[in-house]
Coordinates of N, CA and C in Angstrom, one line a residue:
M139 N 139.9 -99.9 5.3 CA 139.8 -99.1 6.5 C 140.0 -100.0 7.7
S140 N 139.4 -101.2 7.6 CA 139.4 -102.2 8.8 C 140.9 -102.6 9.0
V141 N 141.6 -102.8 7.9 CA 143.0 -103.2 8.1 C 143.8 -102.1 8.7
V142 N 143.6 -100.9 8.2 CA 144.3 -99.7 8.7 C 144.0 -99.5 10.2
A143 N 142.7 -99.6 10.5 CA 142.3 -99.5 11.9 C 143.0 -100.5 12.8
Y144 N 143.1 -101.8 12.3 CA 143.7 -102.9 13.0 C 145.1 -102.6 13.4
F145 N 145.9 -102.2 12.3 CA 147.3 -101.9 12.5 C 147.6 -100.7 13.4
T146 N 146.7 -99.7 13.2 CA 146.8 -98.5 14.0 C 146.6 -98.8 15.5
T147 N 145.5 -99.6 15.7 CA 145.2 -99.9 17.1 C 146.3 -100.8 17.7
R148 N 146.8 -101.7 16.9 CA 147.9 -102.6 17.4 C 149.1 -101.8 17.7
R149 N 149.5 -100.8 16.9 CA 150.6 -100.0 17.1 C 150.4 -99.1 18.4
L150 N 149.2 -98.6 18.5 CA 148.9 -97.7 19.6 C 149.0 -98.5 20.9
G151 N 148.5 -99.8 20.9 CA 148.6 -100.7 22.1 C 150.1 -100.9 22.5
K152 N 150.9 -101.1 21.5 CA 152.3 -101.3 21.8 C 153.0 -100.1 22.3
D153 N 152.6 -98.9 21.8 CA 153.2 -97.7 22.3 C 152.7 -97.5 23.8
I154 N 151.5 -97.7 24.1 CA 151.0 -97.6 25.4 C 151.8 -98.6 26.4
E155 N 151.9 -99.8 25.9 CA 152.6 -100.8 26.7 C 154.1 -100.4 26.9
R156 N 154.7 -99.8 25.9 CA 156.1 -99.3 26.0 C 156.2 -98.2 27.0
V157 N 155.2 -97.2 27.0 CA 155.2 -96.1 27.9 C 155.0 -96.6 29.4
N158 N 154.1 -97.6 29.5 CA 153.8 -98.2 30.9 C 155.1 -98.8 31.4
R159 N 155.8 -99.6 30.5 CA 157.0 -100.2 31.0 C 158.1 -99.2 31.4
Y160 N 158.2 -98.1 30.6 CA 159.1 -97.1 30.9 C 158.8 -96.4 32.2
E161 N 157.5 -96.1 32.5 CA 157.1 -95.4 33.7 C 157.3 -96.4 34.9
A162 N 157.1 -97.6 34.7 CA 157.3 -98.6 35.8 C 158.8 -98.7 36.2
E163 N 159.6 -98.7 35.1 CA 161.0 -98.8 35.3 C 161.5 -97.5 36.0
Q164 N 161.0 -96.3 35.6 CA 161.4 -95.1 36.3 C 161.0 -95.1 37.7
E165 N 159.8 -95.6 38.0 CA 159.4 -95.7 39.4 C 160.3 -96.6 40.2
R166 N 160.6 -97.8 39.7 CA 161.5 -98.7 40.4 C 162.9 -98.0 40.7
N167 N 163.4 -97.3 39.7 CA 164.7 -96.6 39.8 C 164.6 -95.5 40.9
R168 N 163.4 -94.8 40.9 CA 163.2 -93.8 42.0 C 163.2 -94.4 43.4
L169 N 162.5 -95.5 43.5 CA 162.4 -96.2 44.8 C 163.8 -96.7 45.2
K170 N 164.6 -97.2 44.3 CA 165.9 -97.7 44.6 C 166.8 -96.6 45.1
R171 N 166.7 -95.4 44.4 CA 167.5 -94.3 44.8 C 167.1 -93.8 46.2
Q172 N 165.8 -93.8 46.4 CA 165.3 -93.4 47.7 C 165.7 -94.3 48.8
L173 N 165.7 -95.6 48.5 CA 166.1 -96.6 49.5 C 167.6 -96.5 49.8
T174 N 168.4 -96.2 48.8 CA 169.9 -96.0 49.0 C 170.1 -94.8 49.8
N175 N 169.4 -93.7 49.5 CA 169.6 -92.5 50.3 C 169.2 -92.7 51.8
N176 N 168.1 -93.4 52.0 CA 167.6 -93.7 53.3 C 168.6 -94.6 54.1
I177 N 169.1 -95.6 53.4 CA 170.1 -96.5 54.0 C 171.3 -95.7 54.5
N178 N 171.9 -94.9 53.6 CA 173.0 -94.1 53.9 C 172.8 -93.3 55.2
H179 N 171.6 -92.7 55.2 CA 171.3 -91.9 56.4 C 171.2 -92.7 57.7
E180 N 170.6 -93.9 57.6 CA 170.4 -94.7 58.7 C 171.7 -95.3 59.2
L181 N 172.6 -95.5 58.3 CA 173.9 -96.1 58.7 C 174.8 -95.1 59.4
K182 N 174.6 -93.8 59.2 CA 175.5 -92.9 59.8 C 175.6 -92.9 61.3
T183 N 174.4 -92.9 61.9 CA 174.4 -92.9 63.4 C 175.1 -94.0 64.1
P184 N 174.8 -95.3 63.7 CA 175.5 -96.4 64.4 C 176.9 -96.5 64.1
V185 N 177.3 -96.2 62.8 CA 178.7 -96.3 62.4 C 179.5 -95.2 63.2
A186 N 179.0 -94.0 63.3 CA 179.6 -92.9 64.0 C 179.8 -93.3 65.5
S187 N 178.8 -93.9 66.1 CA 178.8 -94.2 67.5 C 179.8 -95.3 67.8
I188 N 179.9 -96.3 66.9 CA 180.9 -97.4 67.0 C 182.3 -96.8 66.9
Q189 N 182.5 -95.9 65.9 CA 183.8 -95.3 65.7 C 184.2 -94.5 67.0
V190 N 183.3 -93.8 67.6 CA 183.7 -93.0 68.8 C 184.1 -94.0 69.9
C191 N 183.3 -95.0 70.1 CA 183.5 -96.0 71.2 C 184.9 -96.7 71.0
L192 N 185.1 -97.1 69.8 CA 186.4 -97.8 69.6 C 187.6 -96.9 69.7
E193 N 187.5 -95.6 69.2 CA 188.6 -94.7 69.4 C 188.9 -94.4 70.8
T194 N 187.8 -94.3 71.6 CA 188.0 -94.1 73.1 C 188.7 -95.3 73.7
L195 N 188.3 -96.5 73.3 CA 188.9 -97.7 73.9 C 190.4 -97.9 73.5
L196 N 190.7 -97.5 72.3 CA 192.0 -97.6 71.7 C 193.0 -96.5 72.0
S197 N 192.4 -95.4 72.6 CA 193.2 -94.2 72.8 C 194.3 -94.3 73.9
G198 N 194.1 -95.3 74.8 CA 195.1 -95.5 75.9 C 194.7 -94.7 77.1
I199 N 193.7 -93.9 77.1 CA 193.3 -93.2 78.3 C 192.8 -94.1 79.4
S200 N 193.0 -93.7 80.6 CA 192.6 -94.6 81.7 C 191.0 -94.6 81.9
L201 N 190.5 -95.8 81.8 CA 189.0 -96.0 82.0 C 188.7 -97.0 83.0
S202 N 187.7 -96.8 83.8 CA 187.3 -97.7 84.8 C 186.7 -99.0 84.0
E203 N 186.7 -100.1 84.7 CA 186.2 -101.3 84.1 C 184.7 -101.2 83.7
E204 N 184.0 -100.4 84.6 CA 182.6 -100.2 84.3 C 182.4 -99.4 83.0
K205 N 183.3 -98.3 82.8 CA 183.2 -97.5 81.6 C 183.6 -98.3 80.4
R206 N 184.6 -99.1 80.5 CA 185.0 -100.0 79.4 C 183.9 -100.9 78.9
Q207 N 183.2 -101.5 79.9 CA 182.1 -102.4 79.6 C 181.0 -101.7 79.0
E208 N 180.7 -100.5 79.4 CA 179.6 -99.7 78.8 C 179.9 -99.4 77.4
L209 N 181.2 -99.0 77.0 CA 181.5 -98.7 75.6 C 181.4 -100.0 74.8
I210 N 181.8 -101.1 75.3 CA 181.8 -102.4 74.6 C 180.3 -102.7 74.3
E211 N 179.4 -102.6 75.3 CA 178.0 -102.9 75.1 C 177.4 -102.0 74.1
R212 N 177.8 -100.7 74.1 CA 177.3 -99.8 73.2 C 177.7 -100.2 71.7
C213 N 178.9 -100.6 71.6 CA 179.4 -101.0 70.2 C 178.5 -102.2 69.8
Y214 N 178.3 -103.2 70.7 CA 177.6 -104.4 70.4 C 176.1 -104.0 69.9
A215 N 175.5 -103.1 70.7 CA 174.1 -102.7 70.4 C 174.0 -102.1 69.0
H216 N 175.0 -101.2 68.7 CA 174.9 -100.5 67.4 C 175.3 -101.5 66.3
N217 N 176.2 -102.4 66.5 CA 176.5 -103.4 65.5 C 175.3 -104.3 65.3
D218 N 174.6 -104.7 66.3 CA 173.4 -105.5 66.1 C 172.3 -104.7 65.3
R219 N 172.2 -103.4 65.5 CA 171.3 -102.6 64.7 C 171.7 -102.6 63.2
L220 N 173.0 -102.5 63.0 CA 173.5 -102.6 61.6 C 173.2 -103.9 61.0
R221 N 173.4 -105.0 61.7 CA 173.1 -106.3 61.2 C 171.7 -106.5 60.8
R222 N 170.8 -106.0 61.7 CA 169.3 -106.1 61.4 C 168.9 -105.3 60.2
L223 N 169.6 -104.1 60.1 CA 169.2 -103.2 59.0 C 169.7 -103.8 57.7
L224 N 170.9 -104.4 57.6 CA 171.3 -105.0 56.4 C 170.5 -106.3 56.0
N225 N 170.1 -107.0 57.0 CA 169.2 -108.2 56.8 C 167.9 -107.8 56.2
D226 N 167.3 -106.7 56.8 CA 166.0 -106.2 56.3 C 166.1 -105.6 54.9
V227 N 167.1 -104.9 54.6 CA 167.3 -104.4 53.3 C 167.5 -105.5 52.3
S228 N 168.2 -106.5 52.6 CA 168.4 -107.7 51.8 C 167.1 -108.4 51.5
L229 N 166.3 -108.5 52.5 CA 165.0 -109.2 52.4 C 164.1 -108.4 51.4
I230 N 164.0 -107.1 51.6 CA 163.1 -106.3 50.7 C 163.7 -106.3 49.3
T231 N 165.0 -106.3 49.1 CA 165.5 -106.3 47.8 C 165.2 -107.7 47.1
R232 N 165.3 -108.8 47.8 CA 164.9 -110.1 47.3 C 163.5 -110.1 46.8
M233 N 162.6 -109.6 47.6 CA 161.2 -109.6 47.3 C 160.9 -108.7 46.1
E234 N 161.6 -107.6 45.9 CA 161.4 -106.7 44.8 C 162.0 -107.2 43.5
D235 N 163.3 -107.7 43.6 CA 164.0 -108.0 42.4 C 164.0 -109.5 42.0
G236 N 163.8 -110.3 43.0 CA 163.9 -111.7 42.7 C 162.8 -112.6 43.2
S237 N 161.6 -112.0 43.2 CA 160.4 -112.7 43.7 C 160.2 -114.1 43.0
A238 N 160.6 -114.1 41.8 CA 160.4 -115.4 41.0 C 161.3 -116.5 41.6
L239 N 162.4 -116.1 42.2 CA 163.3 -117.1 42.7 C 163.1 -117.5 44.2
I240 N 162.1 -116.9 44.8 CA 161.7 -117.2 46.2 C 160.8 -118.4 46.2
G241 N 161.2 -119.5 46.8 CA 160.5 -120.7 46.8 C 159.2 -120.7 47.6
K242 N 158.3 -121.6 47.2 CA 157.0 -121.7 47.9 C 156.8 -123.2 48.3
E243 N 156.1 -123.4 49.3 CA 155.8 -124.8 49.8 C 154.6 -124.8 50.6
R244 N 154.2 -125.9 51.1 CA 153.0 -126.0 51.9 C 153.3 -125.4 53.3
V245 N 152.5 -124.4 53.7 CA 152.7 -123.7 54.9 C 151.4 -123.7 55.7
V246 N 151.5 -124.1 57.0 CA 150.4 -124.1 57.9 C 150.6 -122.9 58.8
I247 N 149.7 -121.9 58.6 CA 149.8 -120.6 59.3 C 149.7 -120.8 60.8
N248 N 148.8 -121.8 61.2 CA 148.7 -122.1 62.6 C 150.0 -122.4 63.3
D249 N 150.9 -123.2 62.5 CA 152.2 -123.6 63.1 C 153.1 -122.3 63.2
I250 N 153.0 -121.4 62.2 CA 153.8 -120.2 62.3 C 153.5 -119.4 63.6
I251 N 152.2 -119.3 63.8 CA 151.7 -118.5 65.0 C 152.1 -119.3 66.3
G252 N 152.1 -120.6 66.2 CA 152.5 -121.4 67.4 C 154.0 -121.2 67.7
E253 N 154.8 -121.1 66.7 CA 156.2 -120.8 66.9 C 156.4 -119.4 67.5
M254 N 155.7 -118.5 67.0 CA 155.8 -117.1 67.5 C 155.4 -117.1 69.0
A255 N 154.3 -117.8 69.4 CA 153.9 -117.9 70.8 C 155.0 -118.4 71.7
K256 N 155.7 -119.4 71.2 CA 156.8 -119.9 72.0 C 157.9 -118.9 72.2
E257 N 158.2 -118.1 71.1 CA 159.2 -117.1 71.2 C 158.8 -116.0 72.2
L258 N 157.5 -115.7 72.2 CA 157.0 -114.7 73.2 C 157.2 -115.2 74.6
E259 N 157.0 -116.4 74.9 CA 157.1 -117.0 76.2 C 158.5 -116.9 76.7
M260 N 159.5 -116.8 75.8 CA 160.9 -116.8 76.3 C 161.4 -115.4 76.6
L261 N 160.6 -114.4 76.3 CA 161.0 -113.0 76.5 C 160.9 -112.6 78.0
P262 N 161.7 -111.7 78.5 CA 161.5 -111.2 79.8 C 160.1 -110.7 80.1
N263 N 159.7 -110.7 81.3 CA 158.3 -110.3 81.7 C 158.0 -108.9 81.2
D264 N 159.0 -107.9 81.3 CA 158.7 -106.6 80.9 C 158.6 -106.4 79.4
E265 N 158.9 -107.4 78.6 CA 158.8 -107.3 77.2 C 157.7 -108.2 76.6
R266 N 157.2 -109.0 77.5 CA 156.3 -110.0 77.0 C 154.9 -109.5 76.9
L267 N 154.2 -109.8 75.8 CA 152.8 -109.5 75.6 C 152.0 -110.8 75.6
L268 N 150.8 -110.8 76.1 CA 150.0 -112.0 76.1 C 149.4 -112.2 74.7
L269 N 149.5 -113.4 74.2 CA 149.0 -113.7 72.9 C 147.6 -114.4 73.0
H270 N 146.6 -113.9 72.3 CA 145.3 -114.5 72.2 C 145.0 -114.8 70.8
T271 N 144.7 -116.1 70.5 CA 144.4 -116.5 69.1 C 143.0 -117.0 69.0
D272 N 142.4 -116.7 67.8 CA 141.1 -117.2 67.5 C 141.1 -117.7 66.1
F273 N 141.6 -118.9 65.9 CA 141.6 -119.6 64.6 C 140.6 -120.7 64.6
S274 N 139.6 -120.6 63.9 CA 138.5 -121.6 64.0 C 138.9 -123.0 63.3
N275 N 139.9 -122.9 62.4 CA 140.3 -124.1 61.7 C 141.8 -124.0 61.2
E276 N 142.3 -125.0 60.7 CA 143.7 -125.0 60.2 C 143.7 -124.3 58.9
V277 N 144.7 -123.4 58.7 CA 144.9 -122.6 57.5 C 146.2 -123.0 56.8
I278 N 146.0 -123.6 55.6 CA 147.1 -124.1 54.8 C 147.2 -123.3 53.5
I279 N 148.4 -122.8 53.2 CA 148.6 -122.0 51.9 C 149.8 -122.6 51.2
D280 N 150.0 -122.2 49.9 CA 151.1 -122.4 49.1 C 152.0 -121.1 49.2
G281 N 153.0 -121.1 50.1 CA 153.7 -119.8 50.3 C 155.1 -120.1 50.7
N282 N 155.8 -119.0 51.2 CA 157.1 -119.0 51.7 C 157.1 -118.9 53.2
P283 N 157.5 -120.0 53.9 CA 157.4 -119.9 55.4 C 158.2 -118.8 56.0
S284 N 159.3 -118.5 55.5 CA 160.2 -117.4 56.0 C 159.4 -116.1 55.9
L285 N 158.8 -115.8 54.8 CA 158.1 -114.5 54.6 C 156.8 -114.5 55.4
I286 N 156.1 -115.6 55.5 CA 154.9 -115.6 56.3 C 155.3 -115.4 57.8
G287 N 156.4 -116.0 58.2 CA 156.9 -115.8 59.6 C 157.2 -114.3 59.8
S288 N 157.8 -113.7 58.8 CA 158.2 -112.3 58.9 C 157.0 -111.3 59.1
I289 N 155.9 -111.7 58.6 CA 154.7 -110.9 58.8 C 154.3 -110.9 60.2
F290 N 154.1 -112.0 60.8 CA 153.7 -112.1 62.2 C 154.8 -111.6 63.2
R291 N 156.1 -111.9 62.8 CA 157.2 -111.5 63.7 C 157.3 -110.0 63.8
N292 N 157.3 -109.4 62.6 CA 157.5 -107.9 62.6 C 156.3 -107.2 63.2
L293 N 155.1 -107.7 63.0 CA 153.9 -107.1 63.6 C 154.0 -107.2 65.2
T294 N 154.5 -108.4 65.6 CA 154.6 -108.6 67.0 C 155.7 -107.7 67.6
E295 N 156.9 -107.6 67.0 CA 158.0 -106.8 67.4 C 157.5 -105.3 67.5
N296 N 156.8 -104.9 66.5 CA 156.3 -103.5 66.5 C 155.4 -103.3 67.7
A297 N 154.5 -104.2 68.0 CA 153.6 -104.1 69.2 C 154.4 -104.0 70.5
I298 N 155.4 -104.9 70.6 CA 156.2 -104.9 71.8 C 156.9 -103.6 72.0
A299 N 157.5 -103.1 70.9 CA 158.4 -102.0 71.0 C 157.6 -100.7 71.2
Y300 N 156.5 -100.5 70.6 CA 155.9 -99.2 70.5 C 154.4 -99.1 71.0
S301 N 153.7 -100.2 71.2 CA 152.3 -100.1 71.5 C 152.0 -99.7 72.9
E302 N 152.9 -100.1 73.9 CA 152.7 -99.9 75.3 C 151.4 -100.7 75.8
G303 N 151.1 -101.7 75.0 CA 149.9 -102.5 75.4 C 150.4 -103.8 76.1
R304 N 149.4 -104.6 76.5 CA 149.8 -105.8 77.2 C 149.3 -107.1 76.5
N305 N 148.5 -106.9 75.5 CA 147.9 -108.1 74.8 C 148.0 -108.0 73.3
I306 N 148.1 -109.1 72.6 CA 148.1 -109.2 71.2 C 146.9 -110.2 70.8
Y307 N 146.1 -109.8 69.8 CA 145.0 -110.7 69.4 C 145.2 -111.0 67.9
I308 N 145.2 -112.3 67.6 CA 145.2 -112.7 66.2 C 144.0 -113.5 65.9
S309 N 143.2 -113.1 64.9 CA 141.9 -113.7 64.6 C 141.9 -114.1 63.1
L310 N 141.3 -115.2 62.8 CA 141.0 -115.6 61.5 C 139.6 -115.1 61.1
L311 N 139.5 -114.2 60.2 CA 138.2 -113.6 59.8 C 137.5 -114.3 58.7
E312 N 138.4 -114.9 57.8 CA 137.8 -115.6 56.6 C 138.8 -116.6 56.1
N313 N 138.3 -117.8 55.7 CA 139.1 -118.8 55.2 C 138.3 -119.7 54.2
N314 N 138.7 -119.4 52.9 CA 138.0 -120.2 51.9 C 139.1 -120.8 50.9
E315 N 138.6 -121.4 49.8 CA 139.6 -122.1 49.0 C 140.5 -121.1 48.2
K316 N 140.2 -119.8 48.2 CA 141.0 -118.9 47.5 C 142.0 -118.1 48.4
L317 N 141.5 -117.7 49.6 CA 142.3 -116.8 50.4 C 141.9 -117.0 51.9
C318 N 142.8 -116.4 52.7 CA 142.4 -116.3 54.1 C 142.6 -114.8 54.5
R319 N 141.8 -114.3 55.5 CA 141.8 -113.0 55.9 C 142.1 -113.0 57.5
I320 N 143.1 -112.3 57.9 CA 143.6 -112.3 59.3 C 143.6 -110.9 59.9
R321 N 143.3 -110.9 61.1 CA 143.4 -109.6 61.9 C 144.4 -109.7 63.0
F322 N 145.3 -108.7 63.1 CA 146.3 -108.7 64.1 C 146.1 -107.4 64.9
E323 N 145.9 -107.5 66.2 CA 145.6 -106.3 67.0 C 146.5 -106.3 68.3
D324 N 146.7 -105.1 68.8 CA 147.2 -104.9 70.1 C 146.3 -104.0 70.9
D325 N 146.4 -103.9 72.2 CA 145.5 -103.1 73.1 C 146.3 -101.9 73.6
G326 N 147.3 -101.4 72.8 CA 148.1 -100.2 73.2 C 147.4 -98.9 73.0
K327 N 148.3 -97.9 72.7 CA 147.9 -96.5 72.6 C 147.5 -96.1 71.1
G328 N 147.8 -97.0 70.1 CA 147.6 -96.6 68.8 C 148.5 -95.5 68.3
V329 N 148.2 -94.9 67.2 CA 148.9 -93.7 66.7 C 148.0 -92.7 66.2
E330 N 148.5 -91.5 66.0 CA 147.6 -90.4 65.5 C 147.2 -90.7 64.1
Q331 N 146.0 -90.2 63.7 CA 145.4 -90.5 62.4 C 146.3 -90.1 61.3
K332 N 147.1 -89.1 61.4 CA 147.9 -88.6 60.3 C 149.1 -89.6 60.0
H333 N 149.4 -90.4 60.9 CA 150.5 -91.4 60.7 C 150.0 -92.7 59.9
L334 N 148.8 -93.0 60.0 CA 148.3 -94.3 59.5 C 148.6 -94.5 58.0
P335 N 148.4 -93.5 57.2 CA 148.7 -93.7 55.7 C 150.2 -94.0 55.4
H336 N 151.1 -93.7 56.4 CA 152.5 -93.8 56.1 C 153.2 -95.0 56.9
L337 N 152.5 -95.7 57.6 CA 153.1 -96.8 58.5 C 153.9 -97.8 57.7
F338 N 153.5 -98.1 56.5 CA 154.2 -99.1 55.7 C 155.3 -98.6 54.8
E339 N 155.6 -97.3 54.9 CA 156.7 -96.7 54.1 C 158.0 -97.0 54.8
R340 N 159.0 -97.2 53.9 CA 160.3 -97.5 54.4 C 160.9 -96.4 55.3
F341 N 161.4 -96.8 56.4 CA 162.1 -95.9 57.3 C 161.2 -94.8 57.9
Y342 N 159.8 -95.0 57.8 CA 158.9 -94.1 58.4 C 158.8 -94.4 59.9
R343 N 158.9 -93.4 60.7 CA 158.9 -93.6 62.2 C 157.9 -92.6 62.8
V344 N 157.0 -93.1 63.6 CA 156.0 -92.2 64.3 C 156.8 -91.3 65.3
D345 N 157.7 -91.9 66.0 CA 158.6 -91.2 67.0 C 160.0 -91.6 66.6
K346 N 160.7 -90.7 65.9 CA 162.0 -91.1 65.4 C 163.0 -91.4 66.5
G347 N 163.1 -90.6 67.5 CA 164.1 -90.8 68.5 C 163.9 -92.1 69.3
R348 N 162.6 -92.3 69.6 CA 162.2 -93.5 70.4 C 162.5 -94.8 69.6
S349 N 162.2 -94.7 68.3 CA 162.3 -95.9 67.4 C 163.8 -96.3 67.4
R350 N 164.7 -95.3 67.2 CA 166.1 -95.7 67.2 C 166.6 -96.2 68.5
Q351 N 166.1 -95.7 69.6 CA 166.5 -96.2 70.9 C 166.1 -97.6 71.1
K352 N 165.0 -98.0 70.5 CA 164.5 -99.3 70.6 C 165.2 -100.3 69.7
G353 N 166.1 -99.7 68.8 CA 166.9 -100.6 67.9 C 166.2 -100.9 66.6
G354 N 165.1 -100.3 66.4 CA 164.3 -100.6 65.1 C 165.0 -100.1 63.9
T355 N 164.8 -100.9 62.8 CA 165.5 -100.5 61.5 C 164.6 -99.6 60.7
G356 N 163.3 -99.4 61.0 CA 162.4 -98.6 60.2 C 161.9 -99.3 59.0
L357 N 162.2 -100.6 58.9 CA 161.8 -101.4 57.8 C 160.8 -102.5 58.1
G358 N 160.5 -102.7 59.4 CA 159.6 -103.8 59.8 C 158.3 -103.9 59.1
L359 N 157.5 -102.8 59.1 CA 156.2 -102.8 58.5 C 156.3 -102.7 57.0
A360 N 157.4 -102.2 56.4 CA 157.5 -102.3 55.0 C 157.7 -103.7 54.6
I361 N 158.5 -104.5 55.3 CA 158.7 -105.9 55.1 C 157.3 -106.6 55.1
V362 N 156.5 -106.3 56.2 CA 155.2 -106.9 56.3 C 154.4 -106.7 55.0
K363 N 154.3 -105.5 54.6 CA 153.5 -105.1 53.4 C 154.1 -105.9 52.2
H364 N 155.4 -105.9 52.0 CA 156.0 -106.6 50.8 C 155.7 -108.1 50.9
A365 N 155.8 -108.7 52.1 CA 155.5 -110.1 52.2 C 154.0 -110.5 52.0
V366 N 153.1 -109.6 52.4 CA 151.7 -109.8 52.1 C 151.5 -109.7 50.6
Q367 N 152.1 -108.7 50.0 CA 151.9 -108.5 48.5 C 152.5 -109.7 47.8
F368 N 153.6 -110.2 48.2 CA 154.2 -111.4 47.6 C 153.3 -112.6 47.5
H369 N 152.4 -112.7 48.6 CA 151.4 -113.7 48.6 C 150.1 -113.3 48.1
G370 N 150.1 -112.3 47.2 CA 148.9 -111.9 46.5 C 147.9 -111.2 47.4
G371 N 148.2 -110.6 48.5 CA 147.3 -110.0 49.4 C 147.4 -108.5 49.6
T372 N 146.6 -108.0 50.4 CA 146.6 -106.5 50.8 C 146.6 -106.4 52.3
I373 N 147.0 -105.3 52.8 CA 147.0 -105.0 54.2 C 146.6 -103.6 54.5
T374 N 145.9 -103.4 55.6 CA 145.5 -102.1 56.1 C 145.8 -101.9 57.5
A375 N 145.9 -100.7 58.0 CA 146.2 -100.4 59.4 C 145.2 -99.3 59.9
T376 N 144.6 -99.6 61.0 CA 143.6 -98.6 61.6 C 143.8 -98.6 63.1
N377 N 143.3 -97.6 63.7 CA 143.2 -97.6 65.2 C 142.0 -98.3 65.7
R378 N 142.1 -99.1 66.7 CA 141.0 -99.8 67.3 C 140.2 -98.7 68.1
P379 N 138.8 -98.9 68.1 CA 138.0 -97.9 68.9 C 138.3 -97.8 70.4
N380 N 138.8 -99.0 70.9 CA 139.1 -99.0 72.4 C 140.6 -98.9 72.6
G381 N 141.4 -98.5 71.7 CA 142.8 -98.3 71.9 C 143.6 -99.4 71.2
G382 N 144.7 -99.0 70.6 CA 145.6 -100.0 70.0 C 145.5 -99.9 68.5
L383 N 146.4 -100.6 67.8 CA 146.4 -100.7 66.4 C 145.8 -102.0 65.9
M384 N 145.2 -102.0 64.7 CA 144.6 -103.2 64.1 C 145.1 -103.3 62.7
F385 N 145.7 -104.4 62.3 CA 146.1 -104.7 61.0 C 145.2 -105.8 60.4
E386 N 144.7 -105.6 59.2 CA 143.9 -106.7 58.6 C 144.6 -107.0 57.2
F387 N 144.9 -108.2 57.0 CA 145.5 -108.6 55.7 C 145.0 -109.9 55.2
T388 N 145.1 -110.0 53.8 CA 144.7 -111.2 53.2 C 145.9 -111.9 52.6
I389 N 145.8 -113.2 52.4 CA 146.9 -114.0 51.8 C 146.2 -115.0 50.9
K390 N 146.5 -115.0 49.6 CA 146.0 -115.9 48.6 C 146.6 -117.3 48.9
K391 N 145.9 -118.3 48.5 CA 146.4 -119.7 48.8 C 147.2 -120.3 47.8
H392 N 147.0 -119.9 46.5 CA 147.7 -120.6 45.4 C 148.0 -119.7 44.3
D393 N 149.1 -120.0 43.5 CA 149.4 -119.3 42.2 C 149.5 -117.8 42.3
V394 N 150.3 -117.3 43.2 CA 150.4 -115.8 43.4 C 151.8 -115.3 43.4
S395 N 152.6 -115.8 42.5 CA 154.0 -115.4 42.5 C 154.1 -114.0 42.0

């Protein structure tokens, strides 16, 4: 009976494992189909706009120099949006399908934030937010510098584009041998409570029309979540009591491929 029970349990375990693998594969396929459909939808607007602008320029009709320049600038803006969209899609695909191939090295998070501060200083005054940091000590992890940079860069770009705030606050809440916990805040208007559970979804937009006008790809916060998860962490988004959005995330320091 013991032998029968052993083989029965072993077979049952394999069956459960097989079912779990099948369900995981089905979920991956569903997400890929969803991503493909969303990409097709997002591509239509800029491609159509570029087509109209180029057809107008090539039609031979008389245009003022000002109108010609306007059409060229519009083409450039939509082309830039397409470039950013393709780059973001490529990054998400790499993290999902080839995470084992993404290299890791010694990363000092303080340096990443310092680089971002310099980038902020170069922005025009009407786009610049003041950066306030509260890092009590140096934070070193075994990670991918490009992905770590994408976390802070996308959160910053999101705050600049949509928060309507004037300040960004980055604080180190916890730093031990296993992980670090970081808080990223802005002092803007925040979002309605109903949007918070969906902020990290691909192509989710709180204000669809305004997001596209700002040139956003709809993938920024999805990239943030994937990059955090790649480093073994989790991330949450809440509204600050006194206005603005607050993101808290963890990053493990070692062996989190």
